[in-house]
RNA sequence: GACCUGGUAGCUCAGCUGGUAGAGCAUUACACUUUUAAUGUAAGGGUCCUGGGUUCGAAUCCCAGUCAGGUCACCA
């Protein structure tokens, strides 16, 4: 037989099931009154139960069999005995020897009614009285075996197949589901935290006529009846600020952003950022707020810093970007010009390009020499102003801006600032940035969102804003090294 | 975009300097009424990622492509 030998066999079984008069895909609701987890936690001998799930294992021992079924809460063992098993519509003599032994397969979804007991081996088990086929599986599952001491054999581990067929990954790899359950809990926790403060969750456009708020290549699409190109948002920042102008005191959005750039372990073309804007606050306030938010999440989800020590809620340290560079390179780059900075790159053996501007070089020095040193949560503050076109000039320090990034485990987790609300300065700064970007990458796709400028002209209160990379935060808290592991369906190149 | 590694049965993998394609689990058949990585006996199952080349002969060597992973570069 060809490559789908096992599939052909199962399709034949499907037909035989129909001949027996059983619908392999019945419509009727199946009533359950329990779950695998609850049965294990609250075992009562001889208690009648009804549950449904996927058959994951079947061990036939003559006239009795043991199996394992898995529902949304976990696995539970079942016991099937030839003498007292009933299947609706199936003749008594066919129930065990035909239906169970020949037609039932691992992967089938079944409902069972029976009572609880413990086996000689002290395993909580359901003695099945009645079995109902709820959905026939015609494709074999990978056979992952888990021993009593939780060792995994023949794990379904091919990353490509796991991501392309996440449904299979979720069925056979128990730990995968937990990552995503945790993801949901973390997001819920953040939402709760923000709701309690009275901030409003909002939705802003994903299809934007001008992709603003960040610098990145957007995905372009086209609206037929408007006859215009639209862009999938690269950020939602400019829209949330419009809402602050409109009178909201605090708004946030879990924003799916889309960036048409390279993909790797840390970048998926679509990813999630939490953006929060609060009126009448500044970046100092936002630092304190972020510290409370992140600490509460770390406490709840037992974040472990290096060496597996449980996270200890100490105050996050704060260091200015220039001080950090001084600390890790020995150079005080304050007030240096571009040619001085290039000399420093040469001494430090850091690559640079002549077309880079001053702040790009500073950023690069920081990324190469400083960032990796911050394992414990650390605020890097006061970035050079050219790097931050949407940020207020620092109230005291010349050439710097009121901006911070939160670095944890050597990775940027959040980016925040006192939002620039001077419309004239904002226009000038965006224009300058666009000019530089055009020189750097021949990128003619950037333009100024003039409606955003107009909104500032009406007056935006002083505002603090932050973006938190949700996927990266989930990676931290679940101990995953790649973003694909924390997204259900990471982007893959189509096969063939 | 550059380089490195990999793609063999449904799954996990082996396959040496080129000589008829292998194992475990899964599947099929038989046995077995408390097993749990069940067990025992037997059987079936392959576009060796795709396309070229070298060779009497290629899963194996060479070239190109493709998909994935990794390193680097680029990028908020």
XYZ file of C-alpha atoms in Angstrom, chain A:
496
model
C 0.000 0.000 0.000
C 1.026 3.583 -0.584
C 2.110 6.206 1.895
C -1.294 6.506 3.436
C -1.619 2.813 4.239
C -2.799 3.608 7.734
C -5.284 6.146 6.452
C -6.781 3.655 3.995
C -7.211 1.161 6.802
C -9.007 3.757 8.872
C -11.313 4.805 6.050
C -12.255 1.142 5.666
C -13.001 1.050 9.375
C -15.130 4.145 8.966
C -17.243 2.329 6.385
C -17.586 -0.739 8.572
C -18.754 1.470 11.408
C -21.443 2.913 9.156
C -22.475 -0.598 8.118
C -22.937 -1.431 11.800
C -25.461 1.401 11.849
C -23.344 3.821 13.826
C -22.857 7.430 12.784
C -19.112 8.117 13.164
C -19.813 11.843 13.390
C -23.025 12.172 15.391
C -24.698 15.540 15.888
C -26.355 15.032 19.214
C -24.984 16.739 22.324
C -23.075 14.368 24.591
C -23.754 15.076 28.239
C -20.757 14.989 30.524
C -20.731 15.528 34.254
C -17.038 15.402 35.027
C -13.480 15.969 33.857
C -10.287 13.959 34.035
C -8.748 16.460 36.398
C -11.699 16.555 38.738
C -11.876 12.771 38.876
C -8.247 12.580 39.898
C -8.546 15.335 42.477
C -11.846 14.279 44.024
C -11.850 10.534 43.701
C -14.855 8.732 45.163
C -14.902 4.980 44.797
C -17.781 3.650 42.642
C -18.922 7.121 41.713
C -20.764 7.222 38.399
C -19.213 9.544 35.834
C -19.701 10.571 32.261
C -16.837 12.193 30.378
C -15.675 12.686 26.818
C -12.280 13.010 25.227
C -9.731 11.650 22.818
C -8.528 8.071 23.097
C -4.767 8.372 23.516
C -3.757 4.832 24.355
C -5.332 1.385 24.195
C -3.886 -1.778 25.704
C -5.914 -4.853 24.886
C -5.326 -7.794 27.261
C -7.640 -10.469 26.015
C -11.113 -9.904 27.308
C -10.237 -6.752 29.191
C -8.557 -3.579 28.034
C -7.031 -0.466 29.461
C -7.007 2.823 27.699
C -6.334 6.434 28.363
C -8.531 9.280 27.348
C -7.601 12.925 27.311
C -10.028 15.761 27.760
C -9.360 19.483 28.099
C -8.165 18.968 31.672
C -5.816 16.022 31.224
C -5.670 12.267 31.019
C -7.495 9.538 32.845
C -7.284 5.772 32.565
C -10.294 3.749 31.432
C -11.022 0.047 31.870
C -13.139 -1.864 29.383
C -14.400 -5.357 30.120
C -15.893 -7.684 27.509
C -18.687 -8.886 29.747
C -20.204 -5.556 30.644
C -19.532 -3.050 27.935
C -22.428 -1.572 26.020
C -22.455 0.358 22.770
C -25.733 1.692 21.467
C -26.839 0.001 18.229
C -24.116 -2.663 18.384
C -24.935 -6.317 18.977
C -23.641 -7.626 22.292
C -21.271 -10.094 20.603
C -19.777 -7.392 18.356
C -19.194 -4.767 21.027
C -15.867 -6.001 22.253
C -14.413 -8.240 19.578
C -15.478 -6.147 16.606
C -16.034 -2.575 17.637
C -13.452 -2.150 20.364
C -10.752 -4.430 19.038
C -11.054 -3.774 15.303
C -12.782 -0.469 14.690
C -11.774 1.808 17.524
C -8.494 3.675 17.086
C -6.162 5.827 19.074
C -7.150 9.393 18.224
C -10.890 8.708 18.130
C -13.037 10.968 20.242
C -15.362 9.042 22.499
C -17.819 9.578 25.290
C -17.932 7.130 28.169
C -20.222 6.399 31.064
C -18.995 4.268 33.937
C -17.907 4.216 37.556
C -14.655 4.957 39.331
C -12.304 2.491 40.968
C -8.603 2.044 41.584
C -6.625 -0.761 40.027
C -4.211 -3.115 41.723
C -1.499 -0.728 40.609
C -3.346 2.018 42.468
C -4.334 3.967 39.366
C -7.578 5.897 39.376
C -9.610 4.401 36.564
C -13.068 4.565 35.019
C -14.757 1.211 34.554
C -16.619 1.860 31.319
C -20.170 0.577 30.994
C -21.190 2.482 27.917
C -19.082 3.834 25.100
C -20.150 6.263 22.371
C -18.129 7.160 19.319
C -18.281 10.936 18.946
C -15.768 11.482 16.150
C -13.716 9.038 14.118
C -10.078 9.892 13.458
C -8.711 8.726 10.105
C -5.165 9.994 10.496
C -2.712 8.392 12.924
C -1.344 10.549 15.721
C 2.371 10.591 16.507
C 2.872 8.040 19.252
C 4.432 9.904 22.125
C 4.938 7.683 25.123
C 5.072 8.941 28.650
C 6.272 6.599 31.359
C 5.064 6.492 34.922
C 8.002 8.629 36.061
C 7.041 11.271 33.453
C 9.836 10.428 31.043
C 8.893 11.144 27.440
C 9.782 8.722 24.673
C 9.528 9.369 20.946
C 8.467 12.942 21.558
C 6.830 14.697 18.608
C 9.669 17.163 18.410
C 10.151 18.272 14.802
C 9.657 22.051 15.154
C 8.518 22.482 11.594
C 5.781 19.883 11.904
C 4.834 21.095 15.356
C 4.252 24.649 14.097
C 2.599 23.637 10.842
C 0.256 21.220 12.620
C -0.137 22.962 15.958
C -3.331 20.985 16.583
C -1.281 17.785 16.648
C 1.344 19.442 18.820
C -1.370 20.412 21.285
C -2.844 16.916 21.340
C 0.348 14.989 21.962
C 2.632 17.444 23.773
C 1.024 18.284 27.087
C 3.476 21.040 27.930
C 2.576 23.047 24.821
C -0.949 23.686 25.959
C 0.330 25.002 29.275
C 2.382 27.687 27.548
C -0.750 29.061 25.919
C -2.894 28.774 29.032
C -0.236 30.759 30.838
C -0.181 33.313 28.032
C -3.889 33.876 28.444
C -3.579 34.192 32.210
C -0.774 36.736 31.956
C -2.730 38.890 29.523
C -5.776 38.661 31.737
C -3.707 39.708 34.727
C -2.402 42.772 32.906
C -5.888 43.683 31.727
C -7.186 43.376 35.269
C -4.406 45.537 36.611
C -5.187 48.283 34.088
C -8.959 48.033 34.493
C -8.627 48.428 38.250
C -6.836 51.726 37.647
C -9.798 52.847 35.569
C -8.047 52.871 32.224
C -10.218 52.133 29.212
C -9.507 49.304 26.795
C -10.036 50.481 23.240
C -9.772 49.330 19.638
C -8.075 51.481 17.052
C -7.669 50.901 13.312
C -5.558 48.039 12.055
C -6.011 49.238 8.474
C -4.390 52.644 8.367
C -3.980 55.092 5.480
C -0.650 56.205 6.945
C 1.406 53.695 8.921
C 2.747 55.769 11.799
C 4.077 55.525 15.317
C 7.186 53.557 14.476
C 9.649 53.086 11.705
C 9.213 49.790 9.923
C 8.195 48.488 6.535
C 4.458 47.943 6.501
C 2.306 45.400 4.734
C 0.344 47.131 2.001
C -3.151 46.259 0.915
C -5.747 47.942 -1.246
C -9.289 49.040 -0.622
C -11.351 48.526 -3.748
C -14.240 50.912 -3.236
C -12.164 53.689 -1.715
C -9.562 53.133 -4.390
C -6.668 53.733 -2.004
C -3.827 51.742 -0.542
C -4.135 50.867 3.127
C -1.431 49.666 5.469
C -1.587 47.119 8.239
C -0.569 49.017 11.323
C 3.038 48.926 12.468
C 1.957 50.636 15.722
C -1.177 52.146 17.229
C 0.522 54.914 19.174
C -0.730 57.871 17.133
C -4.345 56.739 17.436
C -4.205 56.258 21.191
C -2.793 59.752 21.574
C -5.698 61.113 19.528
C -7.949 59.552 22.143
C -6.055 61.343 24.898
C -6.633 64.551 22.941
C -10.291 63.548 22.787
C -10.504 63.566 26.553
C -9.845 60.045 27.736
C -7.694 59.999 30.845
C -6.125 56.619 30.274
C -6.443 54.241 27.327
C -4.830 50.951 26.459
C -4.939 48.381 23.695
C -3.434 44.955 23.184
C -2.357 45.779 19.690
C -1.555 43.296 16.964
C 1.128 45.008 14.944
C 2.413 43.943 11.554
C 5.899 44.541 10.257
C 7.117 43.455 6.874
C 10.653 42.658 7.900
C 12.967 39.796 8.646
C 11.812 36.863 10.719
C 13.824 35.056 13.307
C 13.622 33.625 16.775
C 12.569 37.045 18.178
C 10.447 38.400 15.319
C 7.173 37.242 13.825
C 5.524 39.416 11.143
C 2.550 39.888 13.446
C 3.071 40.353 17.148
C 1.364 41.831 20.154
C 2.213 44.995 22.036
C 0.361 46.466 24.950
C 0.191 50.224 24.565
C -0.938 52.411 27.446
C -1.301 56.202 27.570
C -2.135 58.139 30.724
C -2.857 61.865 30.798
C -1.195 64.316 33.205
C 1.676 61.903 33.917
C 5.329 61.818 32.949
C 7.894 59.114 32.391
C 8.946 59.057 36.065
C 5.393 58.186 36.998
C 5.337 55.590 34.241
C 8.518 53.991 35.569
C 6.946 53.543 38.983
C 3.773 52.239 37.424
C 5.663 49.762 35.205
C 7.666 48.542 38.161
C 4.471 47.764 40.058
C 2.853 46.081 37.072
C 5.845 43.917 36.166
C 6.569 43.026 39.784
C 3.014 41.890 40.357
C 3.180 39.682 37.276
C 6.547 38.245 38.232
C 5.270 37.458 41.720
C 2.126 35.793 40.455
C 3.850 33.739 37.780
C 7.008 32.869 39.727
C 9.420 34.449 37.340
C 12.844 33.023 37.845
C 15.858 35.167 37.164
C 19.255 33.676 36.447
C 20.348 30.583 38.351
C 16.719 29.586 38.929
C 16.301 31.821 41.908
C 12.751 32.916 42.389
C 12.276 36.538 41.577
C 12.747 38.812 44.549
C 10.767 42.046 44.326
C 13.575 44.509 44.713
C 13.280 47.978 43.205
C 14.351 48.018 39.571
C 17.615 49.832 39.111
C 17.739 52.901 36.889
C 20.673 54.099 34.879
C 20.944 56.621 32.113
C 22.000 55.384 28.738
C 25.158 57.515 28.764
C 26.117 56.317 32.253
C 25.576 52.757 31.170
C 27.891 53.218 28.219
C 30.430 54.842 30.500
C 30.177 51.929 32.900
C 30.666 49.161 30.342
C 33.044 50.851 27.889
C 34.855 53.415 30.019
C 34.002 56.182 27.552
C 32.086 59.307 28.442
C 30.381 60.025 25.141
C 28.410 63.016 26.398
C 28.662 65.853 23.861
C 30.771 63.819 21.453
C 30.361 64.360 17.754
C 29.996 61.684 15.122
C 33.673 61.347 14.270
C 34.569 60.928 17.959
C 31.949 58.191 18.251
C 33.336 56.386 15.236
C 36.773 56.441 16.823
C 35.273 54.795 19.890
C 33.675 52.107 17.743
C 37.077 51.375 16.260
C 38.677 51.109 19.706
C 35.831 48.868 20.954
C 35.934 46.813 17.751
C 32.286 47.479 17.002
C 31.063 47.594 13.421
C 29.617 50.877 12.179
C 28.562 52.425 8.909
C 29.418 55.911 7.771
C 25.849 56.688 6.757
C 24.655 56.158 10.322
C 23.871 59.283 12.285
C 25.133 60.058 15.761
C 22.287 58.502 17.699
C 22.306 55.342 15.637
C 25.952 54.857 16.574
C 25.202 55.469 20.263
C 22.355 52.994 20.151
C 24.622 50.476 18.508
C 27.321 50.876 21.157
C 24.710 50.347 23.830
C 23.269 47.252 22.137
C 26.698 45.701 21.661
C 28.332 46.480 24.975
C 25.679 47.189 27.613
C 22.322 45.566 27.010
C 23.313 41.981 27.692
C 24.534 42.880 31.178
C 21.062 43.701 32.466
C 19.624 40.420 33.647
C 17.588 41.810 36.520
C 14.911 44.291 35.447
C 16.602 47.626 34.753
C 15.326 50.930 33.432
C 17.633 52.518 30.903
C 16.679 56.188 30.886
C 17.265 59.439 29.011
C 17.919 58.526 25.405
C 19.504 60.930 22.906
C 16.765 63.058 21.473
C 17.347 62.201 17.809
C 16.506 58.585 18.593
C 13.087 59.462 19.894
C 10.992 61.645 17.591
C 7.785 61.249 19.595
C 9.355 61.991 22.970
C 9.553 65.182 24.971
C 12.896 66.901 25.311
C 14.402 66.257 28.701
C 13.351 68.980 31.161
C 16.964 69.469 32.360
C 19.471 67.494 30.338
C 20.483 68.939 27.001
C 20.130 66.771 23.878
C 18.355 64.026 25.778
C 14.744 62.920 25.885
C 12.425 61.743 28.651
C 12.385 58.139 27.615
C 13.102 54.787 29.221
C 13.335 51.196 28.164
C 12.926 48.281 30.507
C 15.555 45.604 29.962
C 15.147 42.151 31.464
C 17.423 39.244 30.781
C 19.251 41.339 28.210
C 16.089 42.020 26.238
C 13.953 45.091 25.703
C 10.573 44.441 27.227
C 9.099 47.930 27.319
C 9.636 51.330 25.780
C 8.081 54.444 27.292
C 8.269 58.186 27.384
C 6.804 61.535 28.276
C 4.831 62.053 25.095
C 5.759 65.017 22.961
C 2.708 67.285 22.829
C 4.180 70.387 21.207
C 2.650 70.213 17.704
C 5.206 72.457 16.058
C 8.165 70.595 17.501
C 6.474 67.300 16.635
C 6.079 68.272 13.004
C 9.710 69.349 12.824
C 10.980 66.176 14.500
C 9.004 63.807 12.284
C 10.168 65.658 9.210
C 13.759 65.349 10.294
C 13.392 61.656 10.956
C 11.816 60.989 7.598
C 14.603 62.814 5.845
C 17.196 60.669 7.608
C 15.343 57.439 6.851
C 15.112 58.323 3.191
C 18.845 58.867 3.042
C 19.528 55.666 4.935
C 17.368 53.185 3.082
C 15.925 54.868 0.032
C 12.630 54.463 1.760
C 10.031 56.676 0.130
C 7.144 55.021 1.856
C 7.175 57.220 4.919
C 5.042 60.293 5.288
C 3.854 62.503 8.085
C 0.456 61.818 9.584
C -0.824 65.366 9.396
C -4.090 64.535 11.072
C -2.098 63.435 14.103
C -0.294 66.784 14.101
C -3.664 68.509 13.820
C -4.904 66.652 16.884
C -1.895 67.912 18.847
C -2.674 71.417 17.633
C -5.972 71.211 19.471
C -3.917 70.447 22.588
C -2.943 67.158 24.204
C -2.439 67.095 27.956
C 1.011 66.108 29.161
C 0.907 62.347 28.831
C 3.014 59.318 29.668
C 2.919 56.372 27.284
C 4.373 52.886 27.222
C 4.546 49.900 24.916
C 5.184 46.471 26.377
C 6.171 43.613 24.094
C 3.702 40.962 25.137
C 5.207 38.074 23.191
C 8.641 38.752 24.644
C 7.188 38.996 28.130
C 5.467 35.640 27.650
C 8.744 34.173 26.429
C 10.396 35.333 29.638
C 7.696 33.973 31.888
C 7.401 30.617 30.129
C 11.136 30.189 29.670
C 10.962 29.945 25.884
C 13.795 31.073 23.668
C 11.762 31.636 20.524
C 8.687 33.704 19.783
C 7.245 30.867 17.694
C 6.816 28.814 20.831
C 4.466 31.387 22.363
C 2.337 31.979 19.259
C -0.243 29.365 18.314
C 0.354 29.737 14.597
C 3.703 31.364 13.852
C 4.204 32.465 10.266
C 5.634 29.699 8.083
C 6.512 29.621 4.439
C 3.945 27.510 2.614
C 5.236 24.111 1.638
C 5.576 22.986 -2.025
